[in-house]
Coordinates of C-alpha atoms and ligand atoms in Angstrom, one line a residue:
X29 CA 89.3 -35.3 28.7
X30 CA 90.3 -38.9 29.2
X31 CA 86.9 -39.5 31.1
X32 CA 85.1 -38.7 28.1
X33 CA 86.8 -40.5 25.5
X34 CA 85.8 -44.4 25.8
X35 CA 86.8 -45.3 22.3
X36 CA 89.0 -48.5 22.4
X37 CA 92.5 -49.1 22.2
X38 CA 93.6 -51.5 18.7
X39 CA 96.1 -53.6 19.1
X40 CA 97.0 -54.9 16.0
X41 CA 99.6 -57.9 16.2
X42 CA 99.0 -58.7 12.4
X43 CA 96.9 -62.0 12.5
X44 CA 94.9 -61.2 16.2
X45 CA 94.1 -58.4 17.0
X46 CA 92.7 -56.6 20.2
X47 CA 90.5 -54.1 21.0
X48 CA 90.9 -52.9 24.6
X49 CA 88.0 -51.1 26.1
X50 CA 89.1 -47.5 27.0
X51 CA 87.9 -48.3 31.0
X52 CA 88.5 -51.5 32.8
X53 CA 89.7 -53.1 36.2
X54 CA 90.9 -52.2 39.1
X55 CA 89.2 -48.9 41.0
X56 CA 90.0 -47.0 43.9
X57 CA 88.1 -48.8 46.4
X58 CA 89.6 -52.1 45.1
X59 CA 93.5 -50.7 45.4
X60 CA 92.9 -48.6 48.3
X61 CA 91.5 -51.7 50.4
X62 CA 94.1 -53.8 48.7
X63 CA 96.7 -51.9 50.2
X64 CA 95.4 -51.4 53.6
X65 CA 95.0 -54.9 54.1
X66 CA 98.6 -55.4 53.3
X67 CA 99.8 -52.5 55.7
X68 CA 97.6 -54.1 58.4
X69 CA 99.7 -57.2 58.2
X70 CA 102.6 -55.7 57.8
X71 CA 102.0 -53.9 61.5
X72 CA 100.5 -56.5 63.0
X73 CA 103.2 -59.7 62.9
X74 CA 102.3 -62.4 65.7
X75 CA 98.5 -61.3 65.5
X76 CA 95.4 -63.0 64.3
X77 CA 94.7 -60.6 60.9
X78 CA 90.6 -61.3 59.8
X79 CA 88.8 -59.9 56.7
X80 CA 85.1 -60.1 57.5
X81 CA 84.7 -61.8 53.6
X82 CA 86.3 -61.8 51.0
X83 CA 88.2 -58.2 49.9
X84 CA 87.5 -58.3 46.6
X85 CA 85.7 -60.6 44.2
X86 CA 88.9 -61.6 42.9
X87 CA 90.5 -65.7 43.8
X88 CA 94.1 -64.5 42.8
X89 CA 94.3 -61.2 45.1
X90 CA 92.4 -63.1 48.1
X91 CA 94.3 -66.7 47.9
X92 CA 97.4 -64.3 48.4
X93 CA 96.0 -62.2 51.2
X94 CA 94.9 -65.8 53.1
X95 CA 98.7 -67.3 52.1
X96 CA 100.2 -64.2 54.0
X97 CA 98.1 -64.8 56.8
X98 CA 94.8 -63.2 56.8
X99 CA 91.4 -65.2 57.7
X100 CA 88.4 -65.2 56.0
X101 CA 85.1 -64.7 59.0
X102 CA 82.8 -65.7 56.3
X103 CA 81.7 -66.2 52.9
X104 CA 80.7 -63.7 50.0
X105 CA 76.6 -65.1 51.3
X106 CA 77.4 -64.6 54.8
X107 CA 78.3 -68.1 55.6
X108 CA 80.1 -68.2 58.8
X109 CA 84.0 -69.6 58.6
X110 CA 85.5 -68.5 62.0
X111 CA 82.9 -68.6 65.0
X112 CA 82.0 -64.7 66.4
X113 CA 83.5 -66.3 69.9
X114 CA 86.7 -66.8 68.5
X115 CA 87.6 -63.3 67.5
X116 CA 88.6 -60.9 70.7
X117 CA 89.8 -57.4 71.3
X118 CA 93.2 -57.9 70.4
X119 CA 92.0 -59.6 67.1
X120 CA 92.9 -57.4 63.9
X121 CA 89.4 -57.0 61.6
X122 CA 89.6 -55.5 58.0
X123 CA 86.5 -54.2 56.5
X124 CA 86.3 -54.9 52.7
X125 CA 86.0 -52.5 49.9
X126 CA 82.0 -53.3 50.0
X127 CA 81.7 -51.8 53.8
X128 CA 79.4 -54.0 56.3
X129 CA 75.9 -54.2 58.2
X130 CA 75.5 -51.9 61.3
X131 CA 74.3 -55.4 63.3
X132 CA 78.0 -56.6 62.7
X133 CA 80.0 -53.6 63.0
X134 CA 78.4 -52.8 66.7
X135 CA 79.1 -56.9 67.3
X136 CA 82.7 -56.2 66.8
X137 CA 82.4 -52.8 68.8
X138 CA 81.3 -54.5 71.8
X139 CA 84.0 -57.1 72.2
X140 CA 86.3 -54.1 71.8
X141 CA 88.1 -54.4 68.5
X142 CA 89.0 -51.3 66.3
X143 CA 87.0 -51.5 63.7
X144 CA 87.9 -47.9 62.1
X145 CA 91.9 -48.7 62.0
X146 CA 91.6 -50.9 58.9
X147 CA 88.0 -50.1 57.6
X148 CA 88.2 -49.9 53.9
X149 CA 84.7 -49.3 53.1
X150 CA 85.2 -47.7 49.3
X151 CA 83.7 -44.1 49.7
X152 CA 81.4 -44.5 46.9
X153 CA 79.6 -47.1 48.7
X154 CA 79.0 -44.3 51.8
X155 CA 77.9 -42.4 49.6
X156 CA 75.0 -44.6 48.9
X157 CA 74.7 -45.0 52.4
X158 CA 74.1 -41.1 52.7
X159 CA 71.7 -41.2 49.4
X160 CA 69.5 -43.5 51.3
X161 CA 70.0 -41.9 55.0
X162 CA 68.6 -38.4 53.6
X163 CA 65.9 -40.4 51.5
X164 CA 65.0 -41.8 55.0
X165 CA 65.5 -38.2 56.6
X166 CA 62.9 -37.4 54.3
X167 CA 60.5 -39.9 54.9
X168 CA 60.4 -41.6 51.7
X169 CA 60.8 -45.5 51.7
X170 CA 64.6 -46.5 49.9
X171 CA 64.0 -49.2 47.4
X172 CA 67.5 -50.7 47.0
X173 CA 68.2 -52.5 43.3
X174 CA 70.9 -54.9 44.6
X175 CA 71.6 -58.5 44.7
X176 CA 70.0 -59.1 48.1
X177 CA 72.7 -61.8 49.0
X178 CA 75.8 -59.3 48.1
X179 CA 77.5 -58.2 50.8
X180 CA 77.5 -54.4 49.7
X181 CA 74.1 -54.8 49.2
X182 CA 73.2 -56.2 52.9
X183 CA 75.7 -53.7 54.5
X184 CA 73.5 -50.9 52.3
X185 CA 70.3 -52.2 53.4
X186 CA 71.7 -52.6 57.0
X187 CA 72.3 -48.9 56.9
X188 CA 69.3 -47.8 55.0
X189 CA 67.0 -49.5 57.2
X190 CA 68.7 -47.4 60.2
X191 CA 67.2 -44.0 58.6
X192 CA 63.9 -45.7 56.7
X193 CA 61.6 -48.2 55.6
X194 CA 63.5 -50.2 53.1
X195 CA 62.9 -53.0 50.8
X196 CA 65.5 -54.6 47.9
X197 CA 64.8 -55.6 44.6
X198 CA 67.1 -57.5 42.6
X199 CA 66.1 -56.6 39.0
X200 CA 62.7 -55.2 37.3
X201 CA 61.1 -58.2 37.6
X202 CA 60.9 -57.9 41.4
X203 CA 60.2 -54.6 40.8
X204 CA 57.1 -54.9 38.8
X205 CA 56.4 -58.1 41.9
X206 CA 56.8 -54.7 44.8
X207 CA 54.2 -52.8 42.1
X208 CA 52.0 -55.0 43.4
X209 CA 51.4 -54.1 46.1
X210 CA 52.0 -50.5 45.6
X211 CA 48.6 -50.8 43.3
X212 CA 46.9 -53.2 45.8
X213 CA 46.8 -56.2 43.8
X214 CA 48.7 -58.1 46.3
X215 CA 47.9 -58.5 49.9
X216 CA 50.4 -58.2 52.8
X217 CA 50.7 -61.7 53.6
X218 CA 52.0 -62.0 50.1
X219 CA 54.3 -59.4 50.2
X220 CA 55.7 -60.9 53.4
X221 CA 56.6 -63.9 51.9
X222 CA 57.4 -62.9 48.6
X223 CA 60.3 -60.5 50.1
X224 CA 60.8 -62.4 52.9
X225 CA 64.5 -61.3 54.0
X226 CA 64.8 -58.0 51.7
X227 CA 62.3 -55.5 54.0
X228 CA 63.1 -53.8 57.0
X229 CA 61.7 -54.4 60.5
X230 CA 57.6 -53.6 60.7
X231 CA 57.3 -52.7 56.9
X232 CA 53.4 -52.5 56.1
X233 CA 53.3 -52.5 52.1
X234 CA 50.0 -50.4 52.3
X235 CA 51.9 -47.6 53.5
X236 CA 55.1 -47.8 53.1
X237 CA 54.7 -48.0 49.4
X238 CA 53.2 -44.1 49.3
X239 CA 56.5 -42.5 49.0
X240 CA 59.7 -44.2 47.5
X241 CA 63.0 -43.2 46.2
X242 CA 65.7 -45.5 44.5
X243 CA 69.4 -45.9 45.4
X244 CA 71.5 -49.0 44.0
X245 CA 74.6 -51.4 44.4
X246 CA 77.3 -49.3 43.2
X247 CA 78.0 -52.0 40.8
X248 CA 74.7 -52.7 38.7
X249 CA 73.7 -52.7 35.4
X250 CA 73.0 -48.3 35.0
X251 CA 70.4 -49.0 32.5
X252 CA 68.2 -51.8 34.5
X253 CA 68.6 -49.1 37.6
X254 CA 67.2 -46.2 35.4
X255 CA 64.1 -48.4 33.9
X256 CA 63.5 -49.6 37.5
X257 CA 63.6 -46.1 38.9
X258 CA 61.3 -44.9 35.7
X259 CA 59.3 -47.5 36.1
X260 CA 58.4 -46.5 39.8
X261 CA 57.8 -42.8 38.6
X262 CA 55.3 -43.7 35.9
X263 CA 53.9 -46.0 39.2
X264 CA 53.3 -43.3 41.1
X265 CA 52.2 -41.1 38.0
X266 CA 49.5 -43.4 37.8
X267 CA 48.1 -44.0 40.9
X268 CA 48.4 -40.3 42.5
X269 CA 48.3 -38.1 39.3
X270 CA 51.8 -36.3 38.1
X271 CA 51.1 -33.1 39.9
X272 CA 51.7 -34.7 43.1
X273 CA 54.4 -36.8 41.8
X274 CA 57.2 -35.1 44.2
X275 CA 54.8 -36.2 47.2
X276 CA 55.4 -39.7 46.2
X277 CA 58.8 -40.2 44.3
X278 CA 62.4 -39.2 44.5
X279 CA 63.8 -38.0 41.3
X280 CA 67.7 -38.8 42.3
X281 CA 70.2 -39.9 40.0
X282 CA 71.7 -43.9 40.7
X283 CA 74.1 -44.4 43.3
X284 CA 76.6 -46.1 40.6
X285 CA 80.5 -45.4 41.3
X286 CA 82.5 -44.6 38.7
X287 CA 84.5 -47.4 37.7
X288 CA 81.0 -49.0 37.2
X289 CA 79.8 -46.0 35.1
X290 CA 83.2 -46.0 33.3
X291 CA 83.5 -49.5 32.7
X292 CA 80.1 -49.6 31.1
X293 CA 80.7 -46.8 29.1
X294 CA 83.8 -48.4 27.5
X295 CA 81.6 -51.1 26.9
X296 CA 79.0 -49.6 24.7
X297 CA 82.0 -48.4 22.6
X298 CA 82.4 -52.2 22.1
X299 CA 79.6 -53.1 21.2
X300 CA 79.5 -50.8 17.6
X301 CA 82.4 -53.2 16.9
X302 CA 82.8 -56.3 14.7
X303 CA 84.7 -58.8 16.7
X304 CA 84.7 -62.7 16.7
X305 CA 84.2 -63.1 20.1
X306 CA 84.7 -61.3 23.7
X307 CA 86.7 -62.2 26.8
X308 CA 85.8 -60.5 29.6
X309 CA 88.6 -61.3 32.9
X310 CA 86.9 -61.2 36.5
X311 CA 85.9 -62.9 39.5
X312 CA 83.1 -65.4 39.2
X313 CA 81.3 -64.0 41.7
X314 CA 81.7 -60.0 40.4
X315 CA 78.8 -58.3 40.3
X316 CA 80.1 -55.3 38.0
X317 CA 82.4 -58.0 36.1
X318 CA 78.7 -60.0 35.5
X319 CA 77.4 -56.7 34.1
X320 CA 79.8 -56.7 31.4
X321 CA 79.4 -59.8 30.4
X322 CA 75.6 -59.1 30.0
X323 CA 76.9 -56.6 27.4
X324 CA 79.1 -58.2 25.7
X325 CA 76.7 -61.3 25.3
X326 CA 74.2 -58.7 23.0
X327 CA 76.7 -58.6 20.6
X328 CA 79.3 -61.4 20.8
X329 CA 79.7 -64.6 21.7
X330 CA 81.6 -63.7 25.4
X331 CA 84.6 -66.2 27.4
X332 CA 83.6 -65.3 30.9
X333 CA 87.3 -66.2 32.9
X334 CA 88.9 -65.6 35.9
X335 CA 92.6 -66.1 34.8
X336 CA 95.0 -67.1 31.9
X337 CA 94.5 -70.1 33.3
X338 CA 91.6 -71.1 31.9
X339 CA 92.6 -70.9 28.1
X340 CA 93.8 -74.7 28.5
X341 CA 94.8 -74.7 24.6
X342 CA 94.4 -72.8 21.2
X343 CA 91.9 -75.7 21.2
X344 CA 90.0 -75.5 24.0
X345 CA 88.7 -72.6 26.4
X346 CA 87.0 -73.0 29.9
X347 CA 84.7 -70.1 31.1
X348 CA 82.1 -70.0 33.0
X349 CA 78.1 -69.7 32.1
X350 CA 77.1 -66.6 34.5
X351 CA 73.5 -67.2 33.7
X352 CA 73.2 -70.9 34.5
X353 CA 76.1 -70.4 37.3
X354 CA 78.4 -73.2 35.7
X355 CA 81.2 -74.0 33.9
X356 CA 81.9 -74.9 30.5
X357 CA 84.4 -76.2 28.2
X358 CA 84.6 -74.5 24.2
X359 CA 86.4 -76.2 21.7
X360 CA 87.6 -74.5 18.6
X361 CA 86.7 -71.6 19.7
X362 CA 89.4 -69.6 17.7
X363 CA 87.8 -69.3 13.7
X364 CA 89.9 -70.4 11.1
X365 CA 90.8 -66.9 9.7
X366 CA 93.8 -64.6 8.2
X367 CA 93.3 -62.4 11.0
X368 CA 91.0 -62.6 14.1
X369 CA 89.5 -59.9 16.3
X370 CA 89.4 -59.9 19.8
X371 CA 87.8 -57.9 22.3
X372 CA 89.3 -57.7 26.1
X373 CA 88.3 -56.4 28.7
X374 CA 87.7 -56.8 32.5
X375 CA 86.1 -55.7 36.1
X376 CA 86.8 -53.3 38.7
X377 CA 88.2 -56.2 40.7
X378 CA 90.7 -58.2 38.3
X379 CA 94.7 -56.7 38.3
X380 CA 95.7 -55.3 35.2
X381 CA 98.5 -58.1 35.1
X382 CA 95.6 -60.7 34.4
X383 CA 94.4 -58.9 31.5
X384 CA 98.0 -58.7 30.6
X385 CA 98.5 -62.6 30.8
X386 CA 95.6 -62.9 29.2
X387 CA 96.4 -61.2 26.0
X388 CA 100.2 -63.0 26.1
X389 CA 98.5 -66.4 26.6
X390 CA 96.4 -65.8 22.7
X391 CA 99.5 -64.4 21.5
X392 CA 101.2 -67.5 22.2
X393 CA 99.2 -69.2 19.5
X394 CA 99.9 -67.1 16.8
X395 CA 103.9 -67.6 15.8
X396 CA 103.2 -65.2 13.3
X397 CA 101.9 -62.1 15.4
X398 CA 104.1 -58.7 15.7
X399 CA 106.3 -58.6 18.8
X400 CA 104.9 -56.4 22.0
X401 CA 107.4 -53.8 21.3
X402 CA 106.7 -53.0 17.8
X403 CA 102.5 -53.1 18.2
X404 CA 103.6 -50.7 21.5
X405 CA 106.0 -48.2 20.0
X406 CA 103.3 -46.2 18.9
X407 CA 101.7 -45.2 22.6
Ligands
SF4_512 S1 83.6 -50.9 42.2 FE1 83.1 -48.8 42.8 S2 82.1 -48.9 44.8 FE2 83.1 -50.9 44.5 S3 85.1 -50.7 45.4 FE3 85.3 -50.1 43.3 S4 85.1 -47.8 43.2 FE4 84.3 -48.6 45.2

C-alpha cells in the first residue's frame, strides 16, 4: 500500500510550510554498503582499508568514512589517487554500492586481495548486469543509456561488453547520433570517433546495429530511458518492417531500481503542486539526485544543495547550477509573504538527518512558526 501512495506529506508550521515528497533518500544499496564499509573497519584495525571511489555520491558520509580511515583509489571519473602498486594482498578493498569493471576486479584478483569479503555492489545494479548478459546470450547488441563517465555506468558496460557488443548513450541526443548509423547515414569512421570510448572492442556499426536491446543506469531519468528505447523500436520499425520487429529489438522493461522509480514517482506528485520554490538535498555529483532536480526545475524554481550548510542566511542561499556545473549565490530568495510554501525533498544518497537540518535551518527564520511537536502530533 505504501508503494503506491506518493502523495506528499504537509507540514504546516503556520507561516512555511513543507511539502515532503512521499519517497526520498537513502536506499538499500546506499545503507547496506554504508554499513559494510563500517564493519570492514571495524575488523580490520592496523590495516590499510580502500574504497575503489567514492561509496556514495554523498561529501558528508564519505569525508567521515576517509576521517575513520578509509582511502579513496580514485575519483568518481576514474582518476587515479593511490598507485595500483601500492595496494597488496593483505590490503582491505571495498566495492561501492555502484559495483566495478571486470578489468579492475580481475586486477585486484591477481595480486590476491578478497574482493568478495566487502563487495557492496547494490543488487539492483547486477541485476542490470544480468539484463544485458542474457541480451548478449541472445545475440542482440546492449545499448546502455548511462553517463559514460559514471562509475556504475563503466562497471555496467565492463560487464555488458563480456556477454555482447555494447555501445552507451548518454541521453536521446546520442541516441538519435547511434541512429545514424543504424540507417547508414553515417560512416564507420564517424561512428568511431564520435563514440570513441563508449563501444566495445571490434564493434562494426554496420552490423552490430541489426539487433539492439536497451538496459540503463539504475539511476536515470525513467522517461528519457522509455523515449530512447521507443525511439529505437520505431528505428527498427522503419528500416526492417514491424513484422520482424522481434528479429531486431528487445522489448524489455528499464533496468531502473526502485528508489529511482520511487523517488520519481514522489516527484510527479510534486509537481501538481503550487509552491514558491523547491530544494532538493543531494550530492553534487548524484546522478538520481540530478534527475530530480530536472523535475523540479519544470515547475519551480529549484535550490540544488548538498547540506544545511549552504542556506548562509534568510538572505542568501548557495546551490549549485547542475546544468552549467557551477555554483551560485540567490539573494532574497524567500518571497515576502503571510505564509510560504516549500517543497523538500532529496536523493537516494543524502541521510535523512540532512533533510532534517534542512527543514530546521528555514524554520530558524520564521520566529513565528509552530513548534516540531505540535505540527508532528498528528503522525
Ligand atoms: S540508487 Fe538504486 S541501484 Fe543505486 S545503490 Fe540505491 S538501490 Fe542500489
Amino acid at each position: 500500500m505504501r508503494k503506491q501512495d506518493f502523495s506528499p506529506t504537509l507540514l504546516d508550521f503556520g507561516p512555511v510550510q513543507f511539502y515532503i515528497a512521499r519517497h526520498f533518500g537513502f536506499c538499500y544499496g546506499v545503507e547496506n554498503a554504508i554499513e559494510i564499509s563500517y564493519k570492514a573497519l571495524e575488523e580490520n584495525a592496523g590495516k590499510n582499508v580502500y574504497l575503489l571511489s567514492q561509496m556514495i555520491h554523498n561529501q558528508e558520509v564519505n569525508a567521515d568514512l576517509q576521517g575513520r580511515g578509509i582511502k579513496f583509489i580514485m575519483d568518481t571519473d576514474g582518476t587515479q589517487f593511490i598507485p595500483w602498486e601500492k595496494i597488496g594482498k593483505d590490503d582491505i578493498v571495498i566495492i561501492p554500492a555502484f559495483g566495478t569493471t571486470l578489468e579492475i576486479e580481475n586486477l585486484l584478483l591477481d595480486k590476491g586481495v578478497e574482493v568478495q569479503r566487502y563487495n557492496t555492489t547494490c543488487p539492483f545494479v547486477e541485476k542490470v548486469w544480468k539484463r544485458a548478459e542474457k541480451l548478449g546470450q541472445e545475440t542482440y547488441t546492449i545499448i546502455i543509456h548511462g553517463k559514460p563517465k559514471h562509475e556504475e555506468t563503466r562497471a555496467t558496460f565492463s560487464h555488458s561488453k563480456a556477454s555482447g557488443h555494447s555501445v552507451v548513450v548518454r541521453d536521446m541526443d546520442d541516441a538519435q547520433r547511434l541512429a545514424n548509423y543504424l540507417t547508414g547515414n553515417k560512416t564507420k569512421a564517424e561512428f568511431y570517433e564520435e563514440f570513441r570510448g563508449n563501444y566495445s572492442a571490434g564493434f562494426d556499426p554496420e552490423k552490430h546495429l541489426q539487433r539492439v536491446g536497451v538496459v540503463n543506469q539504475t539511476t536515470m531519468l525513467a522517461t528519457e530511458t522509455q523515449s530512447i528505447a521507443d525511439f529505437f523500436r520505431q528505428a527498427m520499425i522503419t528500416k526492417y518492417g514491424e513484422s520482424s520487429l522481434k528479429d531486431h529489438f528487445a522489448d524489455t522493461r528499464d533496468t531502473l531500481c526502485y528508489a529511482t522509480n520511487d523517488n520519481q514517482d514522489a516527484t510527479y506528485e510534486l509537481l501538481k503542486l503550487d509552491a514558491d520554490f523547491a530544494v532538493v538535498v543531494g550530492g553534487y555529483n548524484s546522478s538520481n539526485t540530478s534527475h530530480i532536480v530536472d523535475l523540479c526545475e519544470q515547475n519551480f524554481k529549484t535550490f540544488f544543495i548538498n547540506s544545511d550548510a549552504e542556506i548562509k542566511s534568510s538572505d542568501e542561499i548557495h546551490h549549485f547550477d547542475y546544468h552549467r556545473k557551477e555554483l551560485r549565490t540567490t539573494y532574497a530568495f524567500l518571497p515576502e509573504k503571510k505564509s510560504i510554501k516549500i517543497i523538500l525533498t532529496s536523493g537516494a544518497s543524502c541521510p535523512d538527518t540532512l533533510v532534517d537540518r534542512v527543514m530546521q535551518k528555514f524554520l530558524n527564520f520564521f520566529p513565528h512558526a509552530k513548534k516540531i511537536e505540535e505540527v508532528l502530533k498528528d503522525f
